[in-house]
Amino acid sequence: MADLVVRSRRVVTPDGERAAAVVVADGRIAAVVDYDAVVTAGVDVDLGDTALLPGLVDTHVHVNEPGRTEWEGFATATRAAAAGGVTTIIDMPLNSLPPTVNTAALKIKQAAAAGQCHVDVGFWGGAIPGNATDLPGLHADGVFGFKSFLADSGVPEFPPVDATQLAEAMNAVDALFVIHAEDPNHLREAASSPAYTEFLNSRPQDAEHAAVGTAIAVARAAGHRAHILHLSAASALPLIARARAEGVRVTAETCPHYLTLDAAEIPDGATEFKCCPPIRDTANADKLWEALADGLITCVVSDHSPCTPDLKRQDTGDFAAAWGGIASVQLGLPVIWTAAAERGHTLADVVKWMARRPADLVGLRNKGRITVGADADLVAFEPDETFVVDAHALHHRNPVTPYHGKVLRGVVRTTWLRGNVVTGDNAGGEFLAREI
């Protein structure tokens, strides 16, 4: 007898969308059978024409606990994730205190997260100047790889590395390195101003282009994997394409805000739109969409990086002084589906970009797909229903998001984690470790 069967005429599998019944036993998908198959199960759910997706995998989330829990914490971040159809997150090593740069810090973070997680959670380690000898032990403890900044991170306890220091880190451990690629030599300090263009001009595409080149050169020399985080500059795409053709193990991601928001439409003082690298224009976004469609950009993740409202300087609207980060972990699926559908993409495309490929990036073979043996992380998604975003109704800690007031298409009805409905009342998430 199965524990659960979920039926839908629109089940999104790795082979495409079809009518099916997903049979769950002991937290795993035991079978995918015909929609009207007779199955004996404790619970039998028929979604009809509501789509059934695998739980999304978001490999770029800043939870910030411990140390800056007033910005965001595991309870609120993972509740928001589940409400948005995300069943796995990988937490970034900053902006928590201490940052996850050694095994002691990892244990502190896990202790802070214990019993609070509504979805499954894994952890990135951090590679900063001087901690190369800590990386092998941290990797052995199960982190999924190491994040580095090539420019100022915004917090003093997580300083950037230069090319030599990045090479030292890469040569210390055979791991996946995920890189914030902006070159400080191409950045300038933005003048205090409520005008978004002043901030945008301070972080030109050249900064990303140069830093992507640095990351590729180091990865080529080390022979290790490099992943470019939150790519916003389309000018860097040919560099990545050439490197991949030459056999360099480099991949790239982008984020919903770079694909759907337009620099020309950001109002003066609307600091909820500030992030680094910045949101650019629609012509640039069009090229990112093309790269996503042809596989050069492999996945779409949130870069959920919230803060308290005061740090966004909404009182002055000063882009130079405001914290840079977009709060969106609950909204990524409808944001991307709204735009993807308008461009002729399918739900299967969105699942590939936001579930299967992020899982593949970090080696989670049992996440992000509806297939026999995978974890029964499932999402009932109404793709044709619309809603208006209300920042105050979202589950992340502080009601700040650039999507407030936008009409989006696609509503998450139910999220299951290993076959159990995530209600937000009971924290049933588990810690994930890198699969050896």
Short mmCIF file of C-alpha atoms in Angstrom, two decimals:
data_model
loop_
_atom_site.label_atom_id
_atom_site.label_comp_id
_atom_site.label_asym_id
_atom_site.label_seq_id
_atom_site.Cartn_x
_atom_site.Cartn_y
_atom_site.Cartn_z
CA MET A 1 0.00 0.00 0.00
CA ALA A 2 1.30 3.42 -0.97
CA ASP A 3 1.25 6.37 1.40
CA LEU A 4 0.07 8.86 -1.20
CA VAL A 5 -0.95 9.09 -4.81
CA VAL A 6 -1.23 12.44 -6.59
CA ARG A 7 -3.00 12.48 -9.96
CA SER A 8 -2.88 15.24 -12.53
CA ARG A 9 -3.53 15.59 -16.23
CA ARG A 10 -0.44 17.82 -16.32
CA VAL A 11 2.43 16.05 -14.56
CA VAL A 12 5.76 17.58 -15.58
CA THR A 13 8.32 14.77 -15.83
CA PRO A 14 11.85 14.80 -17.31
CA ASP A 15 10.28 13.44 -20.50
CA GLY A 16 7.70 16.22 -20.74
CA GLU A 17 4.17 16.91 -19.58
CA ARG A 18 1.60 14.12 -19.44
CA ALA A 19 -1.41 12.81 -17.55
CA ALA A 20 -0.17 10.55 -14.76
CA ALA A 21 -0.49 9.43 -11.17
CA VAL A 22 2.55 9.78 -8.93
CA VAL A 23 2.74 7.05 -6.31
CA VAL A 24 4.60 7.81 -3.08
CA ALA A 25 5.91 5.38 -0.46
CA ASP A 26 8.32 6.11 2.39
CA GLY A 27 8.97 9.63 1.15
CA ARG A 28 10.08 8.56 -2.33
CA ILE A 29 8.38 8.31 -5.70
CA ALA A 30 7.61 4.60 -6.02
CA ALA A 31 5.96 4.72 -9.44
CA VAL A 32 4.62 7.04 -12.12
CA VAL A 33 1.59 5.34 -13.66
CA ASP A 34 -1.43 6.15 -15.78
CA TYR A 35 -3.67 8.93 -14.52
CA ASP A 36 -6.62 6.61 -13.89
CA ALA A 37 -4.62 3.62 -12.63
CA VAL A 38 -6.02 1.82 -9.61
CA VAL A 39 -3.67 2.47 -6.68
CA THR A 40 -4.27 1.60 -3.05
CA ALA A 41 -2.99 4.52 -1.00
CA GLY A 42 -3.57 6.14 2.35
CA VAL A 43 -4.28 9.45 0.61
CA ASP A 44 -5.44 9.84 -2.99
CA VAL A 45 -5.37 13.40 -4.41
CA ASP A 46 -6.80 14.21 -7.83
CA LEU A 47 -5.63 17.60 -9.08
CA GLY A 48 -7.45 17.36 -12.39
CA ASP A 49 -6.03 20.02 -14.71
CA THR A 50 -3.89 21.64 -12.01
CA ALA A 51 -0.26 20.95 -12.90
CA LEU A 52 2.00 18.77 -10.77
CA LEU A 53 5.63 19.87 -10.72
CA PRO A 54 8.67 18.61 -8.87
CA GLY A 55 9.68 20.79 -5.96
CA LEU A 56 12.00 23.57 -7.10
CA VAL A 57 15.66 23.64 -6.05
CA ASP A 58 17.03 27.09 -5.23
CA THR A 59 20.81 26.94 -4.89
CA HIS A 60 21.25 30.64 -4.12
CA VAL A 61 19.55 31.78 -0.91
CA HIS A 62 20.90 34.08 1.80
CA VAL A 63 19.22 33.09 5.06
CA ASN A 64 21.53 35.26 7.25
CA GLU A 65 20.97 33.32 10.50
CA PRO A 66 22.70 33.40 12.95
CA GLY A 67 23.94 36.93 13.47
CA ARG A 68 21.59 38.82 11.18
CA THR A 69 18.35 36.96 11.83
CA GLU A 70 16.48 40.27 11.87
CA TRP A 71 17.23 40.36 8.12
CA GLU A 72 16.00 36.79 7.56
CA GLY A 73 16.00 33.46 9.40
CA PHE A 74 15.58 29.79 8.61
CA ALA A 75 11.97 29.65 9.83
CA THR A 76 10.80 32.53 7.65
CA ALA A 77 12.98 31.86 4.61
CA THR A 78 12.01 28.20 4.37
CA ARG A 79 8.32 28.93 4.97
CA ALA A 80 8.46 31.43 2.11
CA ALA A 81 10.31 28.92 -0.06
CA ALA A 82 7.67 26.23 0.50
CA ALA A 83 4.87 28.70 -0.25
CA GLY A 84 6.59 29.38 -3.58
CA GLY A 85 7.02 25.73 -4.52
CA VAL A 86 10.68 25.52 -3.50
CA THR A 87 11.45 22.36 -1.51
CA THR A 88 15.25 22.56 -1.41
CA ILE A 89 17.49 25.55 -0.74
CA ILE A 90 21.26 25.82 -0.52
CA ASP A 91 22.22 28.55 1.93
CA MET A 92 24.99 31.01 1.12
CA PRO A 93 27.90 31.37 3.58
CA LEU A 94 27.19 35.07 4.20
CA ASN A 95 25.61 37.26 5.61
CA SER A 96 25.44 35.17 8.74
CA LEU A 97 27.76 35.72 11.68
CA PRO A 98 30.04 33.87 11.66
CA PRO A 99 30.22 33.25 7.91
CA THR A 100 30.52 29.60 6.92
CA VAL A 101 34.27 29.60 6.25
CA ASN A 102 35.36 26.71 8.51
CA THR A 103 33.87 23.62 10.11
CA ALA A 104 33.20 25.35 13.44
CA ALA A 105 31.11 28.01 11.68
CA LEU A 106 29.17 25.34 9.77
CA LYS A 107 28.24 23.63 13.02
CA ILE A 108 27.12 26.95 14.51
CA LYS A 109 24.89 27.60 11.50
CA GLN A 110 23.41 24.11 11.57
CA ALA A 111 22.68 24.46 15.28
CA ALA A 112 20.88 27.74 14.59
CA ALA A 113 18.83 26.17 11.79
CA ALA A 114 17.94 22.95 13.63
CA GLY A 115 14.20 22.41 14.01
CA GLN A 116 13.28 25.54 12.04
CA CYS A 117 13.40 24.39 8.41
CA HIS A 118 10.19 23.82 6.44
CA VAL A 119 12.12 22.59 3.38
CA ASP A 120 15.37 20.69 2.97
CA VAL A 121 18.49 22.81 3.41
CA GLY A 122 22.09 22.42 2.28
CA PHE A 123 25.01 24.76 2.80
CA TRP A 124 27.71 26.44 0.76
CA GLY A 125 31.09 27.12 2.29
CA GLY A 126 33.02 30.31 1.75
CA ALA A 127 36.48 30.82 0.25
CA ILE A 128 38.02 34.04 1.49
CA PRO A 129 41.62 35.26 1.75
CA GLY A 130 43.63 33.04 4.11
CA ASN A 131 41.24 30.11 4.65
CA ALA A 132 42.43 27.72 1.92
CA THR A 133 43.61 25.19 4.52
CA ASP A 134 40.09 25.10 6.01
CA LEU A 135 38.42 24.13 2.74
CA PRO A 136 39.17 20.38 2.57
CA GLY A 137 37.71 19.79 6.04
CA LEU A 138 34.66 21.90 5.30
CA HIS A 139 34.14 20.01 2.04
CA ALA A 140 34.42 16.70 3.88
CA ASP A 141 31.69 17.93 6.24
CA GLY A 142 29.29 18.06 3.30
CA VAL A 143 29.14 21.62 1.99
CA PHE A 144 28.21 21.72 -1.69
CA GLY A 145 31.14 23.88 -2.73
CA PHE A 146 32.63 27.28 -2.05
CA LYS A 147 31.55 30.81 -2.76
CA SER A 148 33.97 33.65 -3.44
CA PHE A 149 33.56 37.31 -4.30
CA LEU A 150 35.87 39.05 -6.74
CA ALA A 151 34.56 42.42 -5.51
CA ASP A 152 33.47 43.77 -2.13
CA SER A 153 30.73 41.56 -0.67
CA GLY A 154 29.15 44.35 1.35
CA VAL A 155 30.08 42.81 4.71
CA PRO A 156 33.58 43.07 6.19
CA GLU A 157 33.75 39.52 7.55
CA PHE A 158 33.58 38.07 4.02
CA PRO A 159 36.31 39.87 2.03
CA PRO A 160 36.89 39.35 -1.69
CA VAL A 161 39.64 37.31 -3.28
CA ASP A 162 41.88 38.23 -6.15
CA ALA A 163 42.87 35.85 -8.94
CA THR A 164 45.87 34.50 -7.01
CA GLN A 165 43.80 33.84 -3.88
CA LEU A 166 41.03 32.20 -5.90
CA ALA A 167 43.62 29.93 -7.52
CA GLU A 168 45.02 29.06 -4.09
CA ALA A 169 41.54 28.07 -2.91
CA MET A 170 40.80 26.05 -6.05
CA ASN A 171 44.09 24.21 -5.75
CA ALA A 172 43.38 23.35 -2.11
CA VAL A 173 40.30 21.23 -2.83
CA ASP A 174 38.63 19.66 -5.85
CA ALA A 175 35.22 21.25 -5.41
CA LEU A 176 32.62 23.39 -7.14
CA PHE A 177 33.46 27.08 -6.81
CA VAL A 178 30.59 29.55 -7.23
CA ILE A 179 31.75 33.05 -7.95
CA HIS A 180 30.33 36.54 -7.63
CA ALA A 181 31.92 37.92 -10.77
CA GLU A 182 32.41 41.69 -10.74
CA ASP A 183 35.85 43.20 -11.20
CA PRO A 184 36.54 46.02 -8.70
CA ASN A 185 38.76 47.81 -11.23
CA HIS A 186 35.69 48.45 -13.38
CA LEU A 187 33.42 49.61 -10.56
CA ARG A 188 33.10 53.13 -9.25
CA GLU A 189 31.46 54.51 -6.14
CA ALA A 190 27.97 55.71 -6.93
CA ALA A 191 27.10 59.24 -5.84
CA SER A 192 24.26 59.61 -3.35
CA SER A 193 21.17 59.81 -5.48
CA PRO A 194 17.61 58.52 -5.80
CA ALA A 195 18.22 58.01 -9.54
CA TYR A 196 18.64 54.35 -10.48
CA THR A 197 20.74 55.28 -13.52
CA GLU A 198 23.47 56.68 -11.26
CA PHE A 199 23.77 53.34 -9.47
CA LEU A 200 23.50 51.34 -12.71
CA ASN A 201 26.30 53.31 -14.33
CA SER A 202 28.56 52.60 -11.37
CA ARG A 203 28.45 48.85 -12.12
CA PRO A 204 28.82 48.49 -15.90
CA GLN A 205 28.76 45.27 -17.88
CA ASP A 206 32.53 45.57 -18.27
CA ALA A 207 32.90 44.74 -14.58
CA GLU A 208 31.13 41.40 -15.02
CA HIS A 209 32.82 40.70 -18.34
CA ALA A 210 36.30 41.13 -16.85
CA ALA A 211 35.56 39.12 -13.73
CA VAL A 212 34.03 36.24 -15.71
CA GLY A 213 37.26 36.18 -17.70
CA THR A 214 39.25 35.96 -14.47
CA ALA A 215 37.12 33.13 -13.12
CA ILE A 216 37.44 31.20 -16.38
CA ALA A 217 41.21 31.64 -16.46
CA VAL A 218 41.60 30.35 -12.91
CA ALA A 219 39.24 27.42 -13.51
CA ARG A 220 41.09 26.52 -16.72
CA ALA A 221 44.45 26.47 -14.93
CA ALA A 222 43.14 24.50 -11.95
CA GLY A 223 41.05 22.10 -14.02
CA HIS A 224 38.20 22.51 -11.53
CA ARG A 225 34.55 23.52 -11.78
CA ALA A 226 33.51 27.18 -11.70
CA HIS A 227 29.97 28.47 -11.69
CA ILE A 228 29.18 32.13 -12.39
CA LEU A 229 26.56 33.39 -9.98
CA HIS A 230 23.66 35.73 -10.86
CA LEU A 231 24.88 36.67 -14.33
CA SER A 232 23.30 39.93 -15.42
CA ALA A 233 25.66 41.09 -18.18
CA ALA A 234 24.94 39.50 -21.55
CA SER A 235 28.29 40.74 -22.83
CA ALA A 236 29.98 37.94 -20.86
CA LEU A 237 28.04 35.17 -22.59
CA PRO A 238 30.50 34.71 -25.50
CA LEU A 239 33.34 34.26 -22.99
CA ILE A 240 31.45 31.46 -21.30
CA ALA A 241 30.51 29.85 -24.61
CA ARG A 242 34.13 29.85 -25.84
CA ALA A 243 35.42 28.46 -22.55
CA ARG A 244 32.89 25.63 -22.56
CA ALA A 245 33.78 24.80 -26.16
CA GLU A 246 37.41 24.58 -25.07
CA GLY A 247 36.51 22.14 -22.29
CA VAL A 248 36.67 24.51 -19.33
CA ARG A 249 34.25 23.33 -16.66
CA VAL A 250 32.28 26.56 -16.31
CA THR A 251 28.54 27.12 -15.97
CA ALA A 252 26.35 30.12 -15.24
CA GLU A 253 23.03 30.99 -13.66
CA THR A 254 20.78 34.02 -13.77
CA CYS A 255 17.90 35.26 -11.64
CA PRO A 256 14.25 36.25 -12.14
CA HIS A 257 14.95 39.94 -11.68
CA TYR A 258 17.52 40.02 -14.49
CA LEU A 259 15.11 38.27 -16.85
CA THR A 260 11.95 40.23 -16.09
CA LEU A 261 12.71 43.71 -14.71
CA ASP A 262 13.75 46.70 -16.81
CA ALA A 263 16.19 49.35 -15.63
CA ALA A 264 14.27 51.99 -17.58
CA GLU A 265 11.13 51.34 -15.52
CA ILE A 266 12.69 51.55 -12.04
CA PRO A 267 11.29 54.67 -10.33
CA ASP A 268 13.50 57.16 -8.56
CA GLY A 269 14.06 56.13 -4.95
CA ALA A 270 12.75 52.57 -5.46
CA THR A 271 15.67 50.97 -3.63
CA GLU A 272 13.86 47.62 -3.36
CA PHE A 273 15.19 47.12 -6.91
CA LYS A 274 18.84 47.51 -5.90
CA CYS A 275 21.02 44.42 -6.29
CA CYS A 276 24.59 43.66 -7.32
CA PRO A 277 25.19 43.15 -10.18
CA PRO A 278 22.39 45.48 -11.20
CA ILE A 279 19.20 45.02 -13.18
CA ARG A 280 19.88 46.10 -16.76
CA ASP A 281 17.74 46.87 -19.82
CA THR A 282 15.33 44.73 -21.81
CA ALA A 283 17.73 44.24 -24.73
CA ASN A 284 20.19 42.68 -22.29
CA ALA A 285 17.42 40.55 -20.77
CA ASP A 286 16.47 39.28 -24.23
CA LYS A 287 20.01 37.93 -24.67
CA LEU A 288 19.87 36.25 -21.26
CA TRP A 289 16.62 34.53 -22.28
CA GLU A 290 18.28 33.33 -25.50
CA ALA A 291 21.20 31.91 -23.53
CA LEU A 292 18.82 30.21 -21.13
CA ALA A 293 16.86 28.67 -23.99
CA ASP A 294 19.96 27.26 -25.67
CA GLY A 295 21.49 25.96 -22.43
CA LEU A 296 24.43 28.34 -22.12
CA ILE A 297 22.84 29.65 -18.93
CA THR A 298 21.91 26.48 -17.10
CA CYS A 299 19.54 27.55 -14.36
CA VAL A 300 17.44 30.27 -12.73
CA VAL A 301 17.74 30.83 -8.97
CA SER A 302 16.50 33.55 -6.67
CA ASP A 303 19.57 35.10 -5.04
CA HIS A 304 17.13 35.83 -2.21
CA SER A 305 19.08 38.47 -0.27
CA PRO A 306 16.75 40.37 2.06
CA CYS A 307 17.44 42.90 4.79
CA THR A 308 15.50 45.06 7.20
CA PRO A 309 13.49 47.91 5.62
CA ASP A 310 15.71 50.59 7.15
CA LEU A 311 18.77 49.20 5.36
CA LYS A 312 16.99 49.72 2.07
CA ARG A 313 16.96 53.45 2.91
CA GLN A 314 13.40 53.78 1.76
CA ASP A 315 13.18 57.01 3.75
CA THR A 316 15.72 58.75 1.50
CA GLY A 317 15.60 56.57 -1.61
CA ASP A 318 19.39 56.80 -1.82
CA PHE A 319 20.58 53.96 -4.06
CA ALA A 320 24.21 54.46 -3.04
CA ALA A 321 23.47 53.94 0.66
CA ALA A 322 20.86 51.16 0.34
CA TRP A 323 21.63 47.49 0.87
CA GLY A 324 21.77 45.59 -2.42
CA GLY A 325 19.61 42.51 -2.53
CA ILE A 326 16.31 41.23 -3.92
CA ALA A 327 13.80 39.36 -1.72
CA SER A 328 12.04 36.86 -3.97
CA VAL A 329 12.34 33.22 -2.86
CA GLN A 330 8.53 32.87 -2.68
CA LEU A 331 7.92 34.50 -6.06
CA GLY A 332 10.47 33.03 -8.45
CA LEU A 333 8.14 30.42 -9.95
CA PRO A 334 5.26 32.74 -10.90
CA VAL A 335 7.66 35.52 -11.96
CA ILE A 336 9.48 33.22 -14.37
CA TRP A 337 6.36 31.39 -15.51
CA THR A 338 4.60 34.68 -16.31
CA ALA A 339 7.47 35.84 -18.51
CA ALA A 340 8.34 32.41 -19.93
CA ALA A 341 4.77 31.75 -21.08
CA GLU A 342 4.69 35.10 -22.86
CA ARG A 343 7.86 34.06 -24.72
CA GLY A 344 6.43 30.69 -25.76
CA HIS A 345 8.23 28.52 -23.22
CA THR A 346 6.54 25.64 -21.43
CA LEU A 347 6.17 24.50 -17.85
CA ALA A 348 8.66 21.76 -18.68
CA ASP A 349 11.20 24.47 -19.57
CA VAL A 350 10.63 26.26 -16.28
CA VAL A 351 11.00 23.00 -14.33
CA LYS A 352 14.24 22.27 -16.17
CA TRP A 353 15.65 25.71 -15.31
CA MET A 354 14.42 25.93 -11.71
CA ALA A 355 14.35 22.33 -10.47
CA ARG A 356 16.32 19.71 -12.38
CA ARG A 357 19.35 21.76 -13.47
CA PRO A 358 19.96 23.43 -10.09
CA ALA A 359 19.75 19.96 -8.50
CA ASP A 360 22.23 18.66 -11.07
CA LEU A 361 24.56 21.60 -10.41
CA VAL A 362 25.06 20.51 -6.80
CA GLY A 363 24.76 16.76 -7.41
CA LEU A 364 21.35 16.17 -5.82
CA ARG A 365 20.27 13.29 -8.04
CA ASN A 366 17.05 12.67 -6.09
CA LYS A 367 15.78 16.24 -6.19
CA GLY A 368 14.13 18.40 -8.83
CA ARG A 369 12.47 15.66 -10.90
CA ILE A 370 9.39 13.47 -10.93
CA THR A 371 10.91 10.07 -11.54
CA VAL A 372 10.98 6.75 -9.73
CA GLY A 373 13.37 6.82 -6.78
CA ALA A 374 13.42 10.60 -6.41
CA ASP A 375 12.28 12.31 -3.23
CA ALA A 376 8.53 12.94 -3.31
CA ASP A 377 8.94 16.73 -3.36
CA LEU A 378 5.92 17.89 -5.33
CA VAL A 379 4.05 21.09 -6.12
CA ALA A 380 0.43 21.54 -7.18
CA PHE A 381 0.58 24.60 -9.43
CA GLU A 382 -2.33 26.41 -11.08
CA PRO A 383 -0.60 27.86 -14.15
CA ASP A 384 -3.45 29.97 -15.51
CA GLU A 385 -4.56 31.73 -12.33
CA THR A 386 -3.29 35.24 -11.66
CA PHE A 387 -2.70 37.18 -8.46
CA VAL A 388 -1.42 40.57 -7.33
CA VAL A 389 1.73 40.49 -5.22
CA ASP A 390 1.28 41.93 -1.74
CA ALA A 391 4.63 42.27 0.03
CA HIS A 392 2.90 42.13 3.42
CA ALA A 393 1.35 38.75 2.63
CA LEU A 394 4.67 37.07 1.79
CA HIS A 395 6.33 34.78 4.31
CA HIS A 396 9.89 36.09 4.29
CA ARG A 397 10.71 38.18 7.34
CA ASN A 398 10.53 41.74 6.03
CA PRO A 399 7.85 43.07 3.62
CA VAL A 400 10.20 44.43 0.96
CA THR A 401 10.18 43.21 -2.64
CA PRO A 402 10.36 44.86 -6.08
CA TYR A 403 7.42 42.71 -7.19
CA HIS A 404 4.89 44.38 -4.88
CA GLY A 405 1.76 45.26 -6.87
CA LYS A 406 2.70 43.23 -9.93
CA VAL A 407 0.17 40.88 -11.51
CA LEU A 408 1.71 37.42 -11.87
CA ARG A 409 0.49 34.23 -13.45
CA GLY A 410 0.65 30.91 -11.58
CA VAL A 411 -0.45 30.01 -8.05
CA VAL A 412 1.08 27.35 -5.80
CA ARG A 413 -1.77 25.32 -4.28
CA THR A 414 0.08 22.67 -2.27
CA THR A 415 3.69 21.76 -1.60
CA TRP A 416 4.74 18.28 -0.49
CA LEU A 417 8.14 17.53 1.04
CA ARG A 418 8.95 13.82 0.80
CA GLY A 419 5.22 13.13 0.51
CA ASN A 420 4.12 15.32 3.42
CA VAL A 421 2.13 18.51 2.92
CA VAL A 422 4.10 21.57 4.04
CA THR A 423 1.69 23.64 6.09
CA GLY A 424 4.11 26.10 7.67
CA ASP A 425 3.18 24.82 11.11
CA ASN A 426 5.60 21.90 11.43
CA ALA A 427 9.22 22.23 10.33
CA GLY A 428 9.96 18.91 8.64
CA GLY A 429 12.95 19.91 6.54
CA GLU A 430 16.22 18.02 6.77
CA PHE A 431 19.84 19.05 6.32
CA LEU A 432 21.38 17.90 3.07
CA ALA A 433 25.02 17.06 2.50
CA ARG A 434 26.99 16.75 -0.68
CA GLU A 435 26.57 13.29 -2.13
CA ILE A 436 30.00 11.66 -2.39
#
